[in-house]
XYZ file of C-alpha atoms in Angstrom:
534
model
C -39.148 70.078 -41.595
C -35.690 70.331 -40.069
C -32.673 69.490 -42.174
C -31.663 66.472 -40.088
C -35.205 65.027 -40.355
C -35.221 65.694 -44.075
C -31.843 63.988 -44.499
C -32.943 61.019 -42.380
C -36.137 60.533 -44.385
C -34.326 61.047 -47.682
C -31.640 58.524 -46.742
C -34.262 56.001 -45.573
C -36.308 56.443 -48.759
C -33.222 56.187 -50.958
C -31.995 53.089 -49.110
C -35.435 51.485 -49.400
C -35.598 52.153 -53.140
C -32.106 50.753 -53.610
C -32.860 47.672 -51.479
C -36.149 46.998 -53.289
C -34.516 47.372 -56.697
C -31.532 45.200 -55.754
C -33.739 42.578 -54.062
C -36.005 42.338 -57.120
C -33.002 41.980 -59.404
C -31.453 39.346 -57.129
C -34.783 37.479 -56.964
C -35.096 37.193 -60.740
C -31.415 36.427 -61.210
C -31.443 33.783 -58.491
C -34.683 32.279 -59.791
C -33.419 32.107 -63.363
C -30.059 30.781 -62.215
C -31.734 28.123 -60.077
C -34.060 27.008 -62.878
C -31.198 26.923 -65.389
C -29.133 24.879 -62.930
C -31.976 22.370 -62.424
C -32.497 22.075 -66.170
C -28.806 21.505 -66.856
C -28.543 18.956 -64.040
C -31.762 17.200 -65.116
C -30.710 16.960 -68.742
C -27.341 15.541 -67.782
C -28.956 12.897 -65.538
C -31.559 12.080 -68.206
C -28.791 11.674 -70.759
C -26.880 9.278 -68.458
C -29.966 7.189 -67.739
C -30.930 7.071 -71.426
C -27.520 5.624 -72.275
C -27.628 2.981 -69.531
C -27.583 -0.540 -71.186
C -30.004 -1.897 -68.593
C -32.512 0.819 -69.448
C -32.014 0.359 -73.190
C -32.537 -3.444 -72.961
C -35.638 -3.038 -70.820
C -37.209 -0.538 -73.236
C -36.379 -2.783 -76.218
C -38.034 -5.718 -74.454
C -41.146 -3.599 -73.772
C -41.371 -2.535 -77.400
C -41.129 -6.230 -78.486
C -43.755 -7.374 -75.960
C -41.236 -9.264 -73.860
C -41.093 -9.168 -70.053
C -38.866 -6.559 -68.325
C -38.052 -5.420 -64.778
C -36.816 -1.783 -64.579
C -38.743 -0.171 -61.697
C -36.419 -1.153 -58.858
C -33.308 -0.282 -60.857
C -34.496 3.233 -61.790
C -35.864 3.988 -58.314
C -32.484 3.064 -56.875
C -30.849 5.626 -59.173
C -33.493 8.265 -58.242
C -32.902 7.760 -54.524
C -29.252 8.691 -55.007
C -30.127 12.021 -56.672
C -32.297 15.047 -55.802
C -34.742 14.327 -58.663
C -38.436 14.156 -57.718
C -39.075 11.343 -60.211
C -37.474 9.406 -63.104
C -39.923 8.077 -65.685
C -38.864 5.815 -68.565
C -41.288 5.390 -71.488
C -41.294 3.296 -74.639
C -41.834 4.584 -78.151
C -45.615 4.723 -77.506
C -45.003 6.965 -74.428
C -46.182 4.206 -72.063
C -44.482 4.237 -68.664
C -41.970 1.542 -67.696
C -41.164 3.227 -64.342
C -42.885 5.669 -61.986
C -42.572 6.607 -58.295
C -46.150 5.269 -57.971
C -46.044 1.643 -59.272
C -49.787 1.768 -60.013
C -49.138 4.172 -62.859
C -46.671 1.887 -64.672
C -47.972 0.824 -68.071
C -50.142 3.893 -68.479
C -49.595 6.651 -71.060
C -47.327 9.550 -70.114
C -49.298 12.660 -69.128
C -48.446 15.641 -71.293
C -47.651 16.245 -74.944
C -44.254 17.779 -74.199
C -42.628 14.338 -74.451
C -43.549 13.943 -78.135
C -40.476 15.798 -79.560
C -38.180 13.449 -77.594
C -39.906 10.290 -78.940
C -40.495 11.347 -82.530
C -37.517 13.641 -83.187
C -34.975 12.426 -80.641
C -34.681 15.922 -79.123
C -33.251 16.796 -75.718
C -35.017 19.672 -73.974
C -36.619 20.954 -70.782
C -40.124 22.207 -70.031
C -42.356 23.197 -67.157
C -45.622 21.288 -67.044
C -48.033 19.539 -64.655
C -48.022 15.783 -64.389
C -49.514 13.173 -62.051
C -47.298 14.401 -59.191
C -47.913 18.128 -59.821
C -46.207 20.976 -61.628
C -42.530 20.265 -62.232
C -39.472 21.120 -64.291
C -39.232 18.178 -66.710
C -36.092 17.251 -68.637
C -36.314 14.842 -71.594
C -33.659 12.706 -73.319
C -34.351 10.091 -76.025
C -33.316 6.421 -75.681
C -31.518 5.328 -78.831
C -30.547 1.914 -80.260
C -28.847 1.608 -83.620
C -29.689 5.246 -84.391
C -33.413 4.709 -83.808
C -35.487 6.242 -81.011
C -37.024 3.437 -78.954
C -38.162 5.463 -75.930
C -37.364 8.391 -73.659
C -36.323 9.289 -70.115
C -37.941 12.079 -68.115
C -36.248 13.581 -65.051
C -38.648 15.764 -63.030
C -38.119 18.302 -60.230
C -41.331 19.343 -58.497
C -41.829 23.131 -58.319
C -42.703 22.963 -54.611
C -39.329 21.456 -53.840
C -37.503 23.994 -56.017
C -39.433 26.843 -54.355
C -38.469 25.540 -50.918
C -34.806 25.587 -51.880
C -35.253 29.077 -53.339
C -36.890 30.344 -50.150
C -33.958 29.059 -48.167
C -31.705 31.244 -50.300
C -34.062 34.205 -49.821
C -33.684 33.793 -46.090
C -30.003 34.620 -46.417
C -30.848 37.526 -48.736
C -33.377 38.849 -46.196
C -30.719 38.753 -43.497
C -28.398 40.702 -45.806
C -31.150 43.289 -46.436
C -31.650 43.773 -42.713
C -27.914 44.309 -42.281
C -27.968 46.889 -45.107
C -30.841 48.726 -43.420
C -29.041 48.725 -40.080
C -25.890 49.995 -41.767
C -27.862 52.777 -43.521
C -29.503 53.774 -40.234
C -26.112 53.851 -38.519
C -24.523 55.959 -41.269
C -27.502 58.351 -41.277
C -27.363 58.698 -37.500
C -23.619 59.398 -37.571
C -24.062 61.918 -40.403
C -26.902 63.736 -38.609
C -24.894 63.797 -35.379
C -21.894 65.208 -37.239
C -24.062 67.884 -38.868
C -25.586 68.751 -35.518
C -22.156 69.279 -33.994
C -20.803 71.128 -37.017
C -23.780 73.494 -37.463
C -24.542 73.787 -33.721
C -28.042 72.388 -34.427
C -28.888 75.437 -36.600
C -30.937 75.172 -39.765
C -29.348 76.128 -43.141
C -31.691 79.131 -43.524
C -30.570 80.464 -40.158
C -26.902 79.966 -41.075
C -27.371 81.729 -44.440
C -29.125 84.667 -42.759
C -26.378 84.904 -40.158
C -23.736 84.801 -42.877
C -25.428 87.651 -44.755
C -25.832 89.596 -41.523
C -22.148 89.189 -40.676
C -21.182 90.177 -44.229
C -23.230 93.374 -43.926
C -21.647 94.143 -40.561
C -18.173 93.485 -41.976
C -18.777 95.811 -44.914
C -20.168 98.550 -42.654
C -16.902 98.767 -40.699
C -14.765 101.692 -41.848
C -11.470 99.989 -41.027
C -10.105 97.732 -43.742
C -10.376 94.025 -42.861
C -8.831 91.080 -44.705
C -8.732 87.390 -43.781
C -6.082 85.078 -45.254
C -5.481 81.342 -44.958
C -2.253 79.517 -44.140
C -1.126 79.892 -47.756
C -1.533 83.694 -47.567
C -4.472 83.609 -49.980
C -7.317 86.061 -49.340
C -10.503 84.397 -48.068
C -12.528 87.446 -46.960
C -12.267 91.160 -47.681
C -14.590 94.040 -46.789
C -15.502 97.110 -48.837
C -13.038 99.405 -47.052
C -10.136 97.099 -47.890
C -11.356 96.857 -51.497
C -11.167 100.625 -51.866
C -7.690 100.876 -50.349
C -6.178 97.980 -52.308
C -7.943 98.759 -55.602
C -5.477 98.252 -58.466
C -7.709 98.161 -61.536
C -9.580 95.067 -60.341
C -13.283 95.890 -60.208
C -14.922 92.984 -58.296
C -14.646 91.263 -54.923
C -14.348 87.875 -56.616
C -11.093 89.038 -58.227
C -9.516 89.302 -54.763
C -10.781 86.141 -53.075
C -8.416 83.143 -53.428
C -5.650 85.439 -54.712
C -2.332 85.831 -52.814
C -2.161 88.887 -50.563
C 1.296 89.710 -51.934
C -0.273 90.465 -55.312
C -1.937 93.563 -53.819
C 0.455 94.553 -51.011
C 3.863 93.000 -50.544
C 4.664 94.981 -47.327
C 1.405 93.839 -45.699
C 2.109 90.259 -46.736
C 5.555 90.483 -45.088
C 3.974 91.794 -41.868
C 1.661 88.762 -41.724
C 4.521 86.340 -42.337
C 6.545 88.050 -39.616
C 3.791 87.487 -37.030
C 4.579 83.739 -36.840
C 1.078 82.805 -35.700
C 0.884 85.402 -32.886
C -0.739 88.811 -32.522
C 1.387 91.447 -34.200
C 1.258 95.132 -35.141
C 3.186 96.964 -37.803
C 3.291 99.866 -40.240
C 3.267 99.744 -44.036
C 2.504 101.985 -47.004
C -0.122 102.060 -49.736
C 1.027 104.604 -52.265
C 2.164 107.625 -50.227
C -0.032 106.913 -47.207
C 1.123 105.236 -44.005
C -1.083 102.546 -42.508
C -0.994 100.593 -39.288
C -2.035 96.936 -39.249
C -3.223 94.723 -36.391
C -2.733 91.045 -37.241
C -4.749 88.429 -35.350
C -4.066 84.699 -35.767
C -6.993 82.348 -36.438
C -6.622 79.182 -34.374
C -8.691 76.089 -33.672
C -7.964 72.784 -31.883
C -6.377 71.417 -35.055
C -3.884 74.286 -35.325
C -3.580 77.704 -37.038
C -5.993 78.406 -39.881
C -4.795 81.812 -41.062
C -4.904 85.468 -39.996
C -7.302 88.386 -39.777
C -5.745 91.745 -40.718
C -7.263 95.060 -39.626
C -5.516 98.161 -40.984
C -6.246 101.869 -40.921
C -4.564 105.182 -41.683
C -1.670 105.834 -39.306
C -2.219 109.542 -38.686
C -0.079 111.621 -36.337
C -1.341 114.591 -34.344
C -0.913 117.105 -37.158
C -2.672 114.833 -39.622
C -5.531 114.336 -37.200
C -5.809 118.089 -36.785
C -5.917 118.438 -40.571
C -8.625 115.781 -40.706
C -10.696 117.632 -38.118
C -10.177 120.925 -39.940
C -11.372 119.387 -43.200
C -14.459 118.058 -41.459
C -15.137 121.487 -39.955
C -14.758 123.114 -43.354
C -17.147 120.601 -44.849
C -19.635 121.252 -42.041
C -19.335 124.993 -42.616
C -19.958 124.439 -46.332
C -23.091 122.444 -45.540
C -24.302 125.147 -43.136
C -23.747 127.849 -45.730
C -25.605 125.849 -48.365
C -28.436 125.237 -45.906
C -28.560 128.944 -45.080
C -28.495 129.836 -48.764
C -31.414 127.593 -49.652
C -33.282 128.683 -46.521
C -33.055 132.309 -47.681
C -34.271 131.328 -51.149
C -37.228 129.457 -49.668
C -38.063 132.508 -47.525
C -37.974 134.733 -50.612
C -40.212 132.307 -52.480
C -42.608 132.086 -49.530
C -42.866 135.881 -49.313
C -43.612 136.215 -53.024
C -46.395 133.643 -52.755
C -47.880 135.279 -49.665
C -48.155 138.747 -51.274
C -49.560 137.258 -54.439
C -46.613 137.837 -56.768
C -47.084 134.479 -58.459
C -45.422 135.419 -61.725
C -42.316 136.670 -59.905
C -42.265 133.423 -57.876
C -42.403 131.363 -61.055
C -39.615 133.434 -62.589
C -37.549 133.020 -59.417
C -38.008 129.224 -59.469
C -37.270 129.132 -63.181
C -34.064 131.099 -62.659
C -32.924 128.673 -59.965
C -33.739 125.580 -62.019
C -32.555 126.710 -65.433
C -28.991 125.590 -64.900
C -30.066 122.272 -63.426
C -32.647 121.595 -66.131
C -30.113 122.521 -68.782
C -27.609 119.938 -67.615
C -30.318 117.302 -67.127
C -31.680 117.968 -70.631
C -28.185 117.744 -72.073
C -27.560 114.420 -70.331
C -30.925 112.919 -71.316
C -30.577 113.902 -74.989
C -26.930 112.946 -75.475
C -26.172 110.015 -73.098
C -28.175 106.781 -73.474
C -26.168 104.739 -70.951
C -28.024 105.105 -67.620
C -24.955 104.454 -65.447
C -22.880 107.143 -67.216
C -25.837 109.550 -67.176
C -26.244 109.032 -63.441
C -22.528 109.642 -62.885
C -22.588 112.916 -64.854
C -25.603 114.165 -62.894
C -23.937 113.268 -59.587
C -20.731 115.089 -60.589
C -22.783 118.130 -61.649
C -24.335 118.219 -58.171
C -20.905 117.892 -56.581
C -19.538 120.698 -58.761
C -22.475 122.919 -57.791
C -21.794 122.293 -54.110
C -18.156 123.404 -54.308
C -18.782 126.262 -56.742
C -17.275 124.803 -59.922
C -18.994 125.369 -63.266
C -19.771 121.983 -64.836
C -20.748 121.718 -68.504
C -21.235 118.983 -71.074
C -20.262 119.645 -74.690
C -23.359 119.992 -76.857
C -21.831 117.610 -79.395
C -21.660 114.815 -76.785
C -23.176 111.451 -77.770
C -22.882 108.182 -75.833
C -24.799 104.958 -76.503
C -25.749 102.272 -74.000
C -23.317 99.421 -73.204
C -23.290 96.124 -71.344
C -23.240 96.451 -67.550
C -19.675 95.123 -67.303
C -18.383 97.655 -69.851
C -20.509 100.503 -68.487
C -19.092 100.027 -64.967
C -15.542 100.396 -66.288
C -16.483 103.574 -68.197
C -17.988 104.977 -64.987
C -14.774 104.201 -63.089
C -12.609 105.962 -65.686
C -14.888 109.003 -65.991
C -15.449 109.259 -62.252
C -11.750 109.390 -61.452
C -10.960 111.887 -64.220
C -13.857 114.199 -63.270
C -12.973 114.054 -59.558
C -9.402 115.054 -60.360
C -10.646 117.841 -62.645
C -13.059 119.211 -60.013
C -10.359 119.289 -57.356
C -7.767 120.838 -59.688
C -10.111 123.602 -60.877
C -11.326 124.340 -57.344
C -7.745 124.609 -56.028
C -6.960 127.115 -58.820
C -10.132 129.194 -58.230
C -8.173 132.301 -57.092
C -6.387 132.564 -60.475
C -9.327 131.773 -62.764
C -12.991 130.886 -62.612
C -13.207 127.119 -61.787
C -14.708 125.143 -64.635
C -14.875 121.523 -65.858
C -15.970 120.511 -69.356
C -16.903 116.984 -70.447
C -17.027 115.610 -73.991
C -18.055 112.029 -74.828
C -18.414 110.489 -78.271
C -18.845 107.050 -79.809
C -20.126 108.012 -83.269
C -17.126 106.627 -85.177
C -15.153 103.414 -84.747
C -13.637 104.843 -81.581
C -14.945 105.895 -78.205
C -13.588 109.256 -77.020
C -13.709 110.462 -73.398
C -12.355 114.004 -72.791
C -12.263 115.881 -69.479
C -10.975 119.510 -69.438
C -10.437 121.579 -66.294
C -9.219 125.075 -65.392
C -6.651 123.826 -62.912
C -3.006 124.780 -62.726
C -1.919 121.657 -64.609
C 0.494 118.813 -63.830
C 3.811 119.802 -62.177
C 6.794 119.372 -64.484
C 8.631 117.077 -62.076
C 5.970 114.340 -62.406
C 4.735 114.823 -65.964
C 6.372 111.592 -67.114
C 5.095 109.593 -64.133
C 1.613 111.008 -63.547
C -0.047 107.698 -64.556
C 2.085 105.558 -62.225
C 0.781 104.072 -58.975
C 1.197 106.387 -55.968
C 2.234 109.427 -58.029
C 0.036 112.497 -57.430
C 0.177 116.252 -57.901
C -1.969 116.792 -54.835
C -0.494 117.800 -51.534
C -3.358 116.349 -49.485
C -2.385 113.000 -48.020
C -5.879 111.682 -48.590
C -5.200 111.706 -52.299
C -2.958 108.690 -52.583
C -2.241 108.801 -56.320
C -4.232 105.755 -57.434
C -7.017 107.485 -59.418
C -5.093 108.001 -62.651
C -3.295 104.704 -62.144
C -6.660 102.955 -61.978
C -7.794 104.776 -65.135
C -4.586 103.692 -66.908
C -5.177 100.065 -65.883
C -8.677 100.080 -67.341
C -7.502 101.806 -70.544
C -4.851 99.099 -70.943
C -7.566 96.511 -70.285
C -9.331 97.742 -73.440
C -6.011 98.170 -75.330
C -6.744 101.878 -75.684
C -4.680 105.022 -75.085
C -4.762 107.912 -72.623
C -3.120 111.306 -73.258
C -3.052 114.681 -71.540
C -2.006 118.150 -72.634
C -1.944 121.782 -71.566
C -4.175 123.742 -73.990
C -3.773 127.271 -75.311
C -6.566 128.381 -72.965
C -4.396 127.318 -69.990
C -6.602 124.338 -69.237
C -5.628 120.706 -68.714
C -7.209 118.169 -71.099
C -7.199 114.422 -70.474
C -8.293 112.274 -73.454
C -9.049 108.554 -73.654
C -9.334 106.747 -77.002
C -10.824 103.229 -77.166
C -11.364 101.011 -80.201
C -14.976 99.771 -80.460
C -13.817 96.367 -81.709
C -11.880 95.892 -78.466
C -14.944 96.930 -76.471
C -17.064 94.346 -78.314
C -14.566 91.584 -77.580
C -14.899 92.277 -73.831
C -18.670 92.581 -73.888
């Protein structure tokens, strides 16, 4: 069923339920109100008639056996009211008046008059008499404090129902108007939805939204959309990586002001004044170029879309190409290396040297199995274990020895905490791998990892054989944009990001140059702080 049909049926069903409920309530309220009104009016008229001197004298005469004439007088009163009948009885409940003169002198039909004659009570009841079912109102006739008779004012039910049906006619007209109004509102709502959603179903729109989100995140250029208040509404993965400032999730960027993450880029957008604009700005030490596109609709500007990318000159582009060529050469050499090893293994198997083949395989896998065994036995957290294995593979590719201290021990943590540990370790290990590789001509490149959470503290230590931190930036190495690397791709945010996460846990980060001419970075976190963020 299409959404508009579903909404139409739902609205119709809801309106019907509401109308039925309201109509039923109105029916009972109107019926009760009408009956109460008749009873109050009947009692008041009965009370007036019972106090009429002519009626009192006639009833007294009847009780004493004297002649009386009351029929014409009472019928004259009845004709001036909406009562169906007015019956006056003596203390024996014999009629003195009746709309049908033939029934005068006969006993009143119904026992509901007895309380009025014997007890002098005023009340109303619903009972059937000689004229049919009616609402009957009784009032005693008193003389000298003694009950000498009673007056009954009756309203036939058929007449009351006719009046009630007349009122229901107006209610029915109101119900029809409500239905027409509901149909009109539903039609306008469905028409508005059709225009707004271009007659697409919600499932189709959701699928399209997910498809567009995947396309947006697959684009290598950084893309950000902001509204008229310069708050971020959309951001892709490339922009997340470039603007990362210790904030781990996409939701932490959306609805936040752009100036919080890049003041120069925010100024470029403001300077566009609702028109297409281009400009340069910096993130850390890198230059970027931004294309700013205004978002407009018939009602006016709605914001801007910002596309930015590295602003590389010819030399930088040449460096980029050279790096890619070097990486390709590295891949070719690795492919050639493993191809040769497979050929050796194939030859051994073909000539039947199975033991030598097993020894050859064992020799190749010993180092890998050793690191895997070390990770499995010492690191329970699956995310951290996966990171260490990935960094071991990366170290093997670039020729850096990667080892994990045998005393390492790391328990499992909540996903939110584990992700932050992975971010800190990943950045520190990447820096260590690069530093040791760059210093490979002076000493054998090596990276050592030690993790521990046995005590009340969590300790993360990364040691590398690199040349160390230059003296001119030793005091600022943890600041944003500060880096010891000469490559422009390294924009100096790795250690800054680590420092932000350490501060998030109220921990500490230190680094030192050891006696073995290695660089050691150490992070200390209090477990109680970790628990409070879990």
